[in-house]
Short mmCIF file of C-alpha atoms and ligand atoms in Angstrom, two decimals:
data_model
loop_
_atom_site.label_atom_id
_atom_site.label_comp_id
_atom_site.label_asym_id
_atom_site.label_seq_id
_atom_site.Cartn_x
_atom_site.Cartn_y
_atom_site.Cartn_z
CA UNK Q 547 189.47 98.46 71.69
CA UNK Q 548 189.52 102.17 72.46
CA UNK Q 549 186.93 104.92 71.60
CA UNK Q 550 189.97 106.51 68.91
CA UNK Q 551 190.83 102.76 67.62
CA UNK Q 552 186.98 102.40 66.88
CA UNK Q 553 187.05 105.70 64.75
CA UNK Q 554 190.12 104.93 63.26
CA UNK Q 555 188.35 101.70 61.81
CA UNK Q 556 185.01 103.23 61.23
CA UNK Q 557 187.34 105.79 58.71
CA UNK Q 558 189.29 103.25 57.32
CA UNK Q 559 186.17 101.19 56.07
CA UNK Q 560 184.82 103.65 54.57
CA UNK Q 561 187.08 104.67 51.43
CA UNK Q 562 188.54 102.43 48.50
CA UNK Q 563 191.65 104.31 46.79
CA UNK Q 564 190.24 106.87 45.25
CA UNK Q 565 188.19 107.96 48.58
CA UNK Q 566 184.93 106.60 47.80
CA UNK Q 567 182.81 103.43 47.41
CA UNK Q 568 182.41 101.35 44.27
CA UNK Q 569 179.53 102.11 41.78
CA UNK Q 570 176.73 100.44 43.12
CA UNK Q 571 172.40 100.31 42.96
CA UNK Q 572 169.70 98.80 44.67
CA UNK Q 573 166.05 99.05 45.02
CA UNK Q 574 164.63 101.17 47.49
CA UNK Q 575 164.27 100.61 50.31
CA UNK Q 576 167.73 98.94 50.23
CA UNK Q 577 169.52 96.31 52.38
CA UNK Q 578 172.66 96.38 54.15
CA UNK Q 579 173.83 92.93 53.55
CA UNK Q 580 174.03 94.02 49.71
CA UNK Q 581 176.49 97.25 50.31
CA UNK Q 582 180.29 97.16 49.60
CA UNK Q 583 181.71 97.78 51.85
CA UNK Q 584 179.35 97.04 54.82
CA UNK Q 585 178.92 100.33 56.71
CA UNK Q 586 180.16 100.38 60.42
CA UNK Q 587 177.20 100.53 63.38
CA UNK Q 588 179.39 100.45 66.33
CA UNK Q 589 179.16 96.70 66.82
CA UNK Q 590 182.31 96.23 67.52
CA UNK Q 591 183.50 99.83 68.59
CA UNK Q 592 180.60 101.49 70.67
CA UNK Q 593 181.84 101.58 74.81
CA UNK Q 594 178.33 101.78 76.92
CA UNK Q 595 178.89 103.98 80.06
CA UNK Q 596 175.14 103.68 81.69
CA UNK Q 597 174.41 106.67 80.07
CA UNK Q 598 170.78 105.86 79.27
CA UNK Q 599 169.74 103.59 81.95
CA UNK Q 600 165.60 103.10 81.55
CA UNK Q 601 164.95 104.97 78.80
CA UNK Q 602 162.13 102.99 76.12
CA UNK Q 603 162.61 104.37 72.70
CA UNK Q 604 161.04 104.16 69.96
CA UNK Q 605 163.45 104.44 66.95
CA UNK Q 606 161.81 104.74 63.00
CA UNK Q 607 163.82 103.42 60.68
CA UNK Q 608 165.77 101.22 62.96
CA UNK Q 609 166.80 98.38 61.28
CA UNK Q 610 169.08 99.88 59.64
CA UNK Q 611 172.02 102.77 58.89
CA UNK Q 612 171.98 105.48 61.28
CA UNK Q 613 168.69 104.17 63.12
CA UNK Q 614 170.56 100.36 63.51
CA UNK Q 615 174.13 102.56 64.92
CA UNK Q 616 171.07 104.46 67.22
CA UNK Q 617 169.58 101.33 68.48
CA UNK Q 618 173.25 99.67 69.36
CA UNK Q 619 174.83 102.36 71.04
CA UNK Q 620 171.22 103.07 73.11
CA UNK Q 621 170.83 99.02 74.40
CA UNK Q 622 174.55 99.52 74.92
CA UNK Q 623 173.88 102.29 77.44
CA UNK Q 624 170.82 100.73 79.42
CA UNK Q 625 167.67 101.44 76.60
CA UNK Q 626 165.20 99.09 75.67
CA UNK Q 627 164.06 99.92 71.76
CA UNK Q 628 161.29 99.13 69.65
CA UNK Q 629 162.38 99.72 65.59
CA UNK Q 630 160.31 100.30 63.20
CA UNK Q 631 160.93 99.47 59.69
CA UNK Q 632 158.91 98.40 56.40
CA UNK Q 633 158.33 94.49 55.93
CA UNK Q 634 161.19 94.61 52.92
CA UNK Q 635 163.57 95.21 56.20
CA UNK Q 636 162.99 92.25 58.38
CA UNK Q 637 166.54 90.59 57.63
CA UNK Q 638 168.16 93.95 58.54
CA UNK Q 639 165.41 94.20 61.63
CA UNK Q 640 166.43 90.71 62.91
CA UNK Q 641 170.15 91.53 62.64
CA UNK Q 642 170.14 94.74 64.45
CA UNK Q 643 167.46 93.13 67.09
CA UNK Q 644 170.65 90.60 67.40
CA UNK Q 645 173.22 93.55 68.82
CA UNK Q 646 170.59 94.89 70.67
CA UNK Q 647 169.94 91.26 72.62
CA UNK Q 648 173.73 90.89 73.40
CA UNK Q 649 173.79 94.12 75.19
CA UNK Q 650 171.34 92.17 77.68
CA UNK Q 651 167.98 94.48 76.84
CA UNK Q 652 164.75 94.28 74.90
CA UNK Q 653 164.00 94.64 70.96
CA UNK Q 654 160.57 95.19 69.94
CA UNK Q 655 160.28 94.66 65.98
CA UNK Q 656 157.47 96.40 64.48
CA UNK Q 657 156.89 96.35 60.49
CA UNK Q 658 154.75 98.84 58.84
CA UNK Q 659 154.48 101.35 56.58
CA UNK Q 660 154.91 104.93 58.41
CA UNK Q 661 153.40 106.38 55.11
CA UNK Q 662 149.89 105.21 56.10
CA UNK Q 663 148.70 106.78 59.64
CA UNK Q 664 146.66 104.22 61.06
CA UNK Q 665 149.79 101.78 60.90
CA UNK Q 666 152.07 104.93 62.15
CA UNK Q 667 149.53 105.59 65.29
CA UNK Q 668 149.57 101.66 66.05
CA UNK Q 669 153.85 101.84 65.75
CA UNK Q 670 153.27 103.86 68.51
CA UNK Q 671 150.86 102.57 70.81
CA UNK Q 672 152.39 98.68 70.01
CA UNK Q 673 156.03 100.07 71.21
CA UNK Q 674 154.88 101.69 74.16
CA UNK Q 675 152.45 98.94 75.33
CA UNK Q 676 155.70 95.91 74.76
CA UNK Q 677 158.14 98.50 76.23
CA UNK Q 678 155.84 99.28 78.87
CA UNK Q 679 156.05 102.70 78.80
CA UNK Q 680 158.07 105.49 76.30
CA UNK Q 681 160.33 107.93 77.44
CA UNK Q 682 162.24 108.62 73.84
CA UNK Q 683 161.11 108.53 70.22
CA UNK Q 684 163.68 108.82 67.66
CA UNK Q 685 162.17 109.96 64.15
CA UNK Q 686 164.60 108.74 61.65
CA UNK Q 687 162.64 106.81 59.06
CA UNK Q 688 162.71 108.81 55.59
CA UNK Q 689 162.87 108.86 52.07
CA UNK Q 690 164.66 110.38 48.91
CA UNK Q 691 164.76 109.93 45.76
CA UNK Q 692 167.75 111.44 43.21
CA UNK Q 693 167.39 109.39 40.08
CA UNK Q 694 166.39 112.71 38.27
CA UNK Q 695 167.79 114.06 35.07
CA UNK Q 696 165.98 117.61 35.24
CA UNK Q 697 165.58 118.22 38.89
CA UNK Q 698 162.17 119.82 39.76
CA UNK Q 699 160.90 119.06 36.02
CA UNK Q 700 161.02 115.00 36.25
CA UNK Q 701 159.51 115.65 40.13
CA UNK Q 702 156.36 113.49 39.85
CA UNK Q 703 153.30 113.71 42.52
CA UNK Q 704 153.79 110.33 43.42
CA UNK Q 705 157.08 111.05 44.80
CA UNK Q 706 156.36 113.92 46.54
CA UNK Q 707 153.50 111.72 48.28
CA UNK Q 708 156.10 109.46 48.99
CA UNK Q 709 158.38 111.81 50.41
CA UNK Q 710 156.33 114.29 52.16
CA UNK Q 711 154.47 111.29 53.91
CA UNK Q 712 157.11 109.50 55.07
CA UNK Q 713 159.50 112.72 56.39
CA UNK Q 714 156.96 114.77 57.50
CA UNK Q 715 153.28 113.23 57.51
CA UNK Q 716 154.64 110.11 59.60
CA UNK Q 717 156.88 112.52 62.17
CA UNK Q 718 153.76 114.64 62.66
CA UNK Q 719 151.96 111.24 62.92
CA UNK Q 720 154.34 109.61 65.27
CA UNK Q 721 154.88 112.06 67.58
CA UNK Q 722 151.56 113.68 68.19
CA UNK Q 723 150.44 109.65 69.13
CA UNK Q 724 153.31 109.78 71.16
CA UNK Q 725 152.35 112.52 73.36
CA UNK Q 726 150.33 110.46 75.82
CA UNK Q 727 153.17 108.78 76.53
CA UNK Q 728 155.90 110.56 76.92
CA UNK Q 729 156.51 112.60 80.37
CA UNK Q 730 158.79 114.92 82.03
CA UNK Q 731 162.41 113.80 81.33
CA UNK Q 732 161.48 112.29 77.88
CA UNK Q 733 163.06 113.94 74.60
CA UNK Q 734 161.70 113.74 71.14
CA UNK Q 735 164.88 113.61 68.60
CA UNK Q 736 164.29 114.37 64.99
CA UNK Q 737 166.36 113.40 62.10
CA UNK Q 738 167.38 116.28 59.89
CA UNK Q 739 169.81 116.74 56.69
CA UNK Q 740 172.63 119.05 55.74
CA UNK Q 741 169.77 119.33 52.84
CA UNK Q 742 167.95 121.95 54.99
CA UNK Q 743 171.10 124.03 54.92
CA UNK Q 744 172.61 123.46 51.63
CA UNK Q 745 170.09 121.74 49.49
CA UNK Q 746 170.96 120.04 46.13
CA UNK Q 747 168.93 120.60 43.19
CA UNK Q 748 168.17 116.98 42.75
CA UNK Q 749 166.68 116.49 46.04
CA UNK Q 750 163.95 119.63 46.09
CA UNK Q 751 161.26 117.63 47.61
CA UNK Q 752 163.35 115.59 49.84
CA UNK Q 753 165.57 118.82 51.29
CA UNK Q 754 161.89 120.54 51.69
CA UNK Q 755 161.02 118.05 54.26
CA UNK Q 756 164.32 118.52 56.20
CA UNK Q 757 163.69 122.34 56.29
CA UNK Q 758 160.47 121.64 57.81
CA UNK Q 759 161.33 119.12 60.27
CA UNK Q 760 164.19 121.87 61.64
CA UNK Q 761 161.04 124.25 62.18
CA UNK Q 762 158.53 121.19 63.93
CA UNK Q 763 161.89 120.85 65.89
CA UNK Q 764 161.77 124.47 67.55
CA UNK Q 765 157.94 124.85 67.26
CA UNK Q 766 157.69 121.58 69.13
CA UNK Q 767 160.58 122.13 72.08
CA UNK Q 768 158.60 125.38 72.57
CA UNK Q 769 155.62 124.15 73.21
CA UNK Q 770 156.52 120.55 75.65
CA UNK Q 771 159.17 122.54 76.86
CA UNK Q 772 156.91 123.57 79.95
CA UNK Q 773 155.74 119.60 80.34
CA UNK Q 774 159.22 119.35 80.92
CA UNK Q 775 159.81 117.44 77.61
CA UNK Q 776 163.10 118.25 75.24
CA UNK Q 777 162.73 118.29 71.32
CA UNK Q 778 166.22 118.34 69.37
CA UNK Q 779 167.30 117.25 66.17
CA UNK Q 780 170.49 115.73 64.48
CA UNK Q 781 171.22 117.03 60.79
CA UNK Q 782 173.52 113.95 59.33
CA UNK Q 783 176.17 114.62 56.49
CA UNK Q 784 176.90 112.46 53.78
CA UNK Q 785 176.25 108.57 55.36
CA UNK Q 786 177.25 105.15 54.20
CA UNK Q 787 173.56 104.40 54.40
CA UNK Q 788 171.25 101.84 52.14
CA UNK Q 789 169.75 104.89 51.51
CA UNK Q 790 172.47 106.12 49.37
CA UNK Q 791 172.38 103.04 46.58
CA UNK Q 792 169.17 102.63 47.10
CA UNK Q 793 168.10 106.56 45.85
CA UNK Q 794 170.81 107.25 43.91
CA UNK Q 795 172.37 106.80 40.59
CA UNK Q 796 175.12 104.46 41.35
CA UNK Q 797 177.70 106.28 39.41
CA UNK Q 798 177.97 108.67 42.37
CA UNK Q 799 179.12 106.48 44.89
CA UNK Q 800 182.76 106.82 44.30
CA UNK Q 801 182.39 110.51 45.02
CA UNK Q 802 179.68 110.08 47.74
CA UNK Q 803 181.18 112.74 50.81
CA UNK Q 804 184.18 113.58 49.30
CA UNK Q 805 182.81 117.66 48.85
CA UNK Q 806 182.82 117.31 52.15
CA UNK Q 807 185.65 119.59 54.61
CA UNK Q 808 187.06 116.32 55.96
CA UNK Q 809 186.70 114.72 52.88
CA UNK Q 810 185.05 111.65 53.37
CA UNK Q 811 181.81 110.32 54.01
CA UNK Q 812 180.73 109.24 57.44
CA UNK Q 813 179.86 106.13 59.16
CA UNK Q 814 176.79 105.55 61.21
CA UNK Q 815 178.41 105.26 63.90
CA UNK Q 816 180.06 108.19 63.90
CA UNK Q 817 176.46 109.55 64.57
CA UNK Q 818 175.52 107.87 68.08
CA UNK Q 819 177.02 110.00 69.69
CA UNK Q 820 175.15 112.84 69.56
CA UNK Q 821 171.75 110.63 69.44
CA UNK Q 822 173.01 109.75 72.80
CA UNK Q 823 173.53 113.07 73.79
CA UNK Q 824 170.39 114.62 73.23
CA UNK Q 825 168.61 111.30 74.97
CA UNK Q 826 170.09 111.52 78.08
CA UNK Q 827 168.28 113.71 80.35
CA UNK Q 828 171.33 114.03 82.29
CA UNK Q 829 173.79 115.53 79.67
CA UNK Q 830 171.81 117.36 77.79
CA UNK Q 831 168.76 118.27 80.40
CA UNK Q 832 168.83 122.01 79.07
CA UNK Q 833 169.21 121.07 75.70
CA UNK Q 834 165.88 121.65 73.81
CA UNK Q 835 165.21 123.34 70.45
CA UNK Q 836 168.25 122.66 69.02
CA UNK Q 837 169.63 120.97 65.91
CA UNK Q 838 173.36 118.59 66.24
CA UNK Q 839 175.02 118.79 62.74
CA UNK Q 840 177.30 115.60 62.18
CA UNK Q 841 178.34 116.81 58.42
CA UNK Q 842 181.73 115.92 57.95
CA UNK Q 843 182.37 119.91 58.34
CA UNK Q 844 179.61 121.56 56.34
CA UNK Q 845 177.73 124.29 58.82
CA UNK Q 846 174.59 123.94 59.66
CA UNK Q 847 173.90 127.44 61.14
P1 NAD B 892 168.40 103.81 55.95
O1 NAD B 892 167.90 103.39 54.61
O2 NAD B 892 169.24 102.87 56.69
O3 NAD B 892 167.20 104.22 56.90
C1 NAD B 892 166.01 104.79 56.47
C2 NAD B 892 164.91 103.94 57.05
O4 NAD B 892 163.67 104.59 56.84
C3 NAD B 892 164.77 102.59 56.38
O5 NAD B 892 165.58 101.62 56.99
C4 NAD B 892 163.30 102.29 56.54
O6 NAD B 892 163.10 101.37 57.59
C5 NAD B 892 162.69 103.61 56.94
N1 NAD B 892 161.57 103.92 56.07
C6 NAD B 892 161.59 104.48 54.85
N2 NAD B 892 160.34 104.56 54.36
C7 NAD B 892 159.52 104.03 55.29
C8 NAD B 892 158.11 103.82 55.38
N3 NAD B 892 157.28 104.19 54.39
N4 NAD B 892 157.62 103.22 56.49
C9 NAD B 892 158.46 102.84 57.49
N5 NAD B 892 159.78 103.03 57.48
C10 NAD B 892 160.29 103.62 56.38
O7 NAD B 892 169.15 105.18 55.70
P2 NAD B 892 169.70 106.30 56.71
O8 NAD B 892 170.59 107.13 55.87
O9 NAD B 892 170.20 105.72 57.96
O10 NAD B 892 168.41 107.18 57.00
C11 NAD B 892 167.99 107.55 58.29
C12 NAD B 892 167.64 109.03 58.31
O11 NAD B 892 168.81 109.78 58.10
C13 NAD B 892 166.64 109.46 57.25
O12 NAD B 892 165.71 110.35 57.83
C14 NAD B 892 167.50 110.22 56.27
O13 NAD B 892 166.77 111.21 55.58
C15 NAD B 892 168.52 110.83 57.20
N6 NAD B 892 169.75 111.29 56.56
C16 NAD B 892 170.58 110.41 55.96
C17 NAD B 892 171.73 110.88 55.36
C18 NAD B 892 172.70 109.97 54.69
O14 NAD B 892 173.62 110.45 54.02
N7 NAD B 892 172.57 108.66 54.81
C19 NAD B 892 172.02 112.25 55.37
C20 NAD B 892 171.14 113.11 55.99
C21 NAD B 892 169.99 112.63 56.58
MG1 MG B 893 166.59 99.88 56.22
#
């Protein structure tokens, strides 16, 4: 199958007539075998091309959505991964540990709950000690939640806790423990939102965090930069995620990405890509301090 067939597909999947997906909930955090339609990783459409031969990343939220299409398309270009994901995950863990196997390298699973900073510190330590080594961490794990009626008025603390720890407390967690491992030629890669840019009202807390992580982003590059260690970040669109029925009321589903320029929401792996990108130290070797909008169209600058 060619690269364009592959897109073709991932589009096609990803609309029912009206250009959306039917109505749907779950609990968070949300499993992929329960979404209709199943989203698209790249398991049947992502080419490898040795682009990331050696590199041992660590990938948050890897089990699933954009961090399971992350963890394909890296083992599919010469990585060995470790995923992290919470215990509630382990089906979706085991399946994407499944692709990664078939591309012929190594899949560390590692439960735990990023919001608590002993187990994000140990995430760490475990996936560098069974990779033996870490050249890449990928922080993707995070959290909304837009079952709101009055926006910042229903906000409770609770889910600000919930929020703030697991998009910023666990990124500042993860990476600072990651330091001692990661050398010249690593990269640190962030996972932003189009919320930093063009926040919705239900999401204060949540598009807060994104803001933030796009200034740890440049704060960070500029300060490895001399170690000779990159620090990017990707700012994701509308996704066919469990994230989405899993945080949102399910009534929106059929309109999920359709405000979007190219009208439709994306696929995860439409957003490998640029993951890969930004990992390989030969592409994107002056690439530091930046921040990769895949938005379906919406700027991000
Ligand atoms: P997803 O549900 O597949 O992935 C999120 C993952 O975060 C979960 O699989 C879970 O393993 C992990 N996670 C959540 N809380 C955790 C905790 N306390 N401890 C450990 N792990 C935890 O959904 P996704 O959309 O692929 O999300 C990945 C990233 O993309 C998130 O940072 C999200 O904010 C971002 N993002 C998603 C969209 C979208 O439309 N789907 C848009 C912009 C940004
Ligand atoms: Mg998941």
């Amino acid at each position: 199958m060619s690269d364009l067939d592959a897109i073709d597909r991932a589009a096609a999947k990803l609309t029912n007539a009206e250009g959306g997906f039917p109505a749907q909930e779950q609990q968070p955090p949300g499993l992929t075998s329960k979404m209709e339609p199943l989203p698209d990783h790249g398991e049947e459409g992502w080419v490898g091309r040795e682009r990331l031969p050696g590199l041992k990343a660590l990938i948050t939220g890897g089990d699933s959505g954009i961090g399971r299409a992350v963890a394909i398309a890296f083992a599919r270009e010469g990585a060995d991964v470790a995923l992290s994901y919470l215990a509630d995950e382990q089906s979706d863990a085991e399946d994407t540990k499944k692709w990664i196997e078939k591309a012929g390298r190594t899949c560390v699973l590692l439960p735990g709950d990023l919001t608590d900073e002993a187990t994000a510190r140990k995430v760490v330590d475990d996936a560098a000690e069974q990779l033996g080594g870490l050249t890449t961490v990928v922080n993707n794990a995070g959290f909304q939640w837009a079952r709101r009626d009055r926006g910042l008025a229903d906000l409770t603390t609770a889910e600000m806790d919930q929020v703030f720890r697991t998009n910023l407390y666990a990124m500042f967690w993860i990476t600072q423990q990651a330091l001692q491992y990661l050398g010249k030629g690593a990269s640190v890669i962030n996972v932003s939102s189009i919320q930093a840019y063009d926040p919705s009202t239900a999401l204060i807390d949540y598009a807060s965090t994104k803001a933030a992580i796009n200034n740890f982003t440049v704060n960070l590059a500029a300060e490895l930069g001399p170690k000779g260690i990159r620090v990017n970040a990707v700012a994701p669109g509308p996704i066919w995620t469990p994230l989405q029925p899993a945080t949102k009321p399910g009534e929106s589903m059929p309109t999920f990405g359709g405000d979007t320029p190219l009208g439709r929401a994306g696929q995860p792996s439409e957003l490998a890509g640029a993951f890969v990108f930004l990992a390989s130290q030969l592409e994107a070797s002056y690439v530091s301090a930046t921040v990769i909008g895949v938005t379906g169209g919406k700027p991000v600058f």
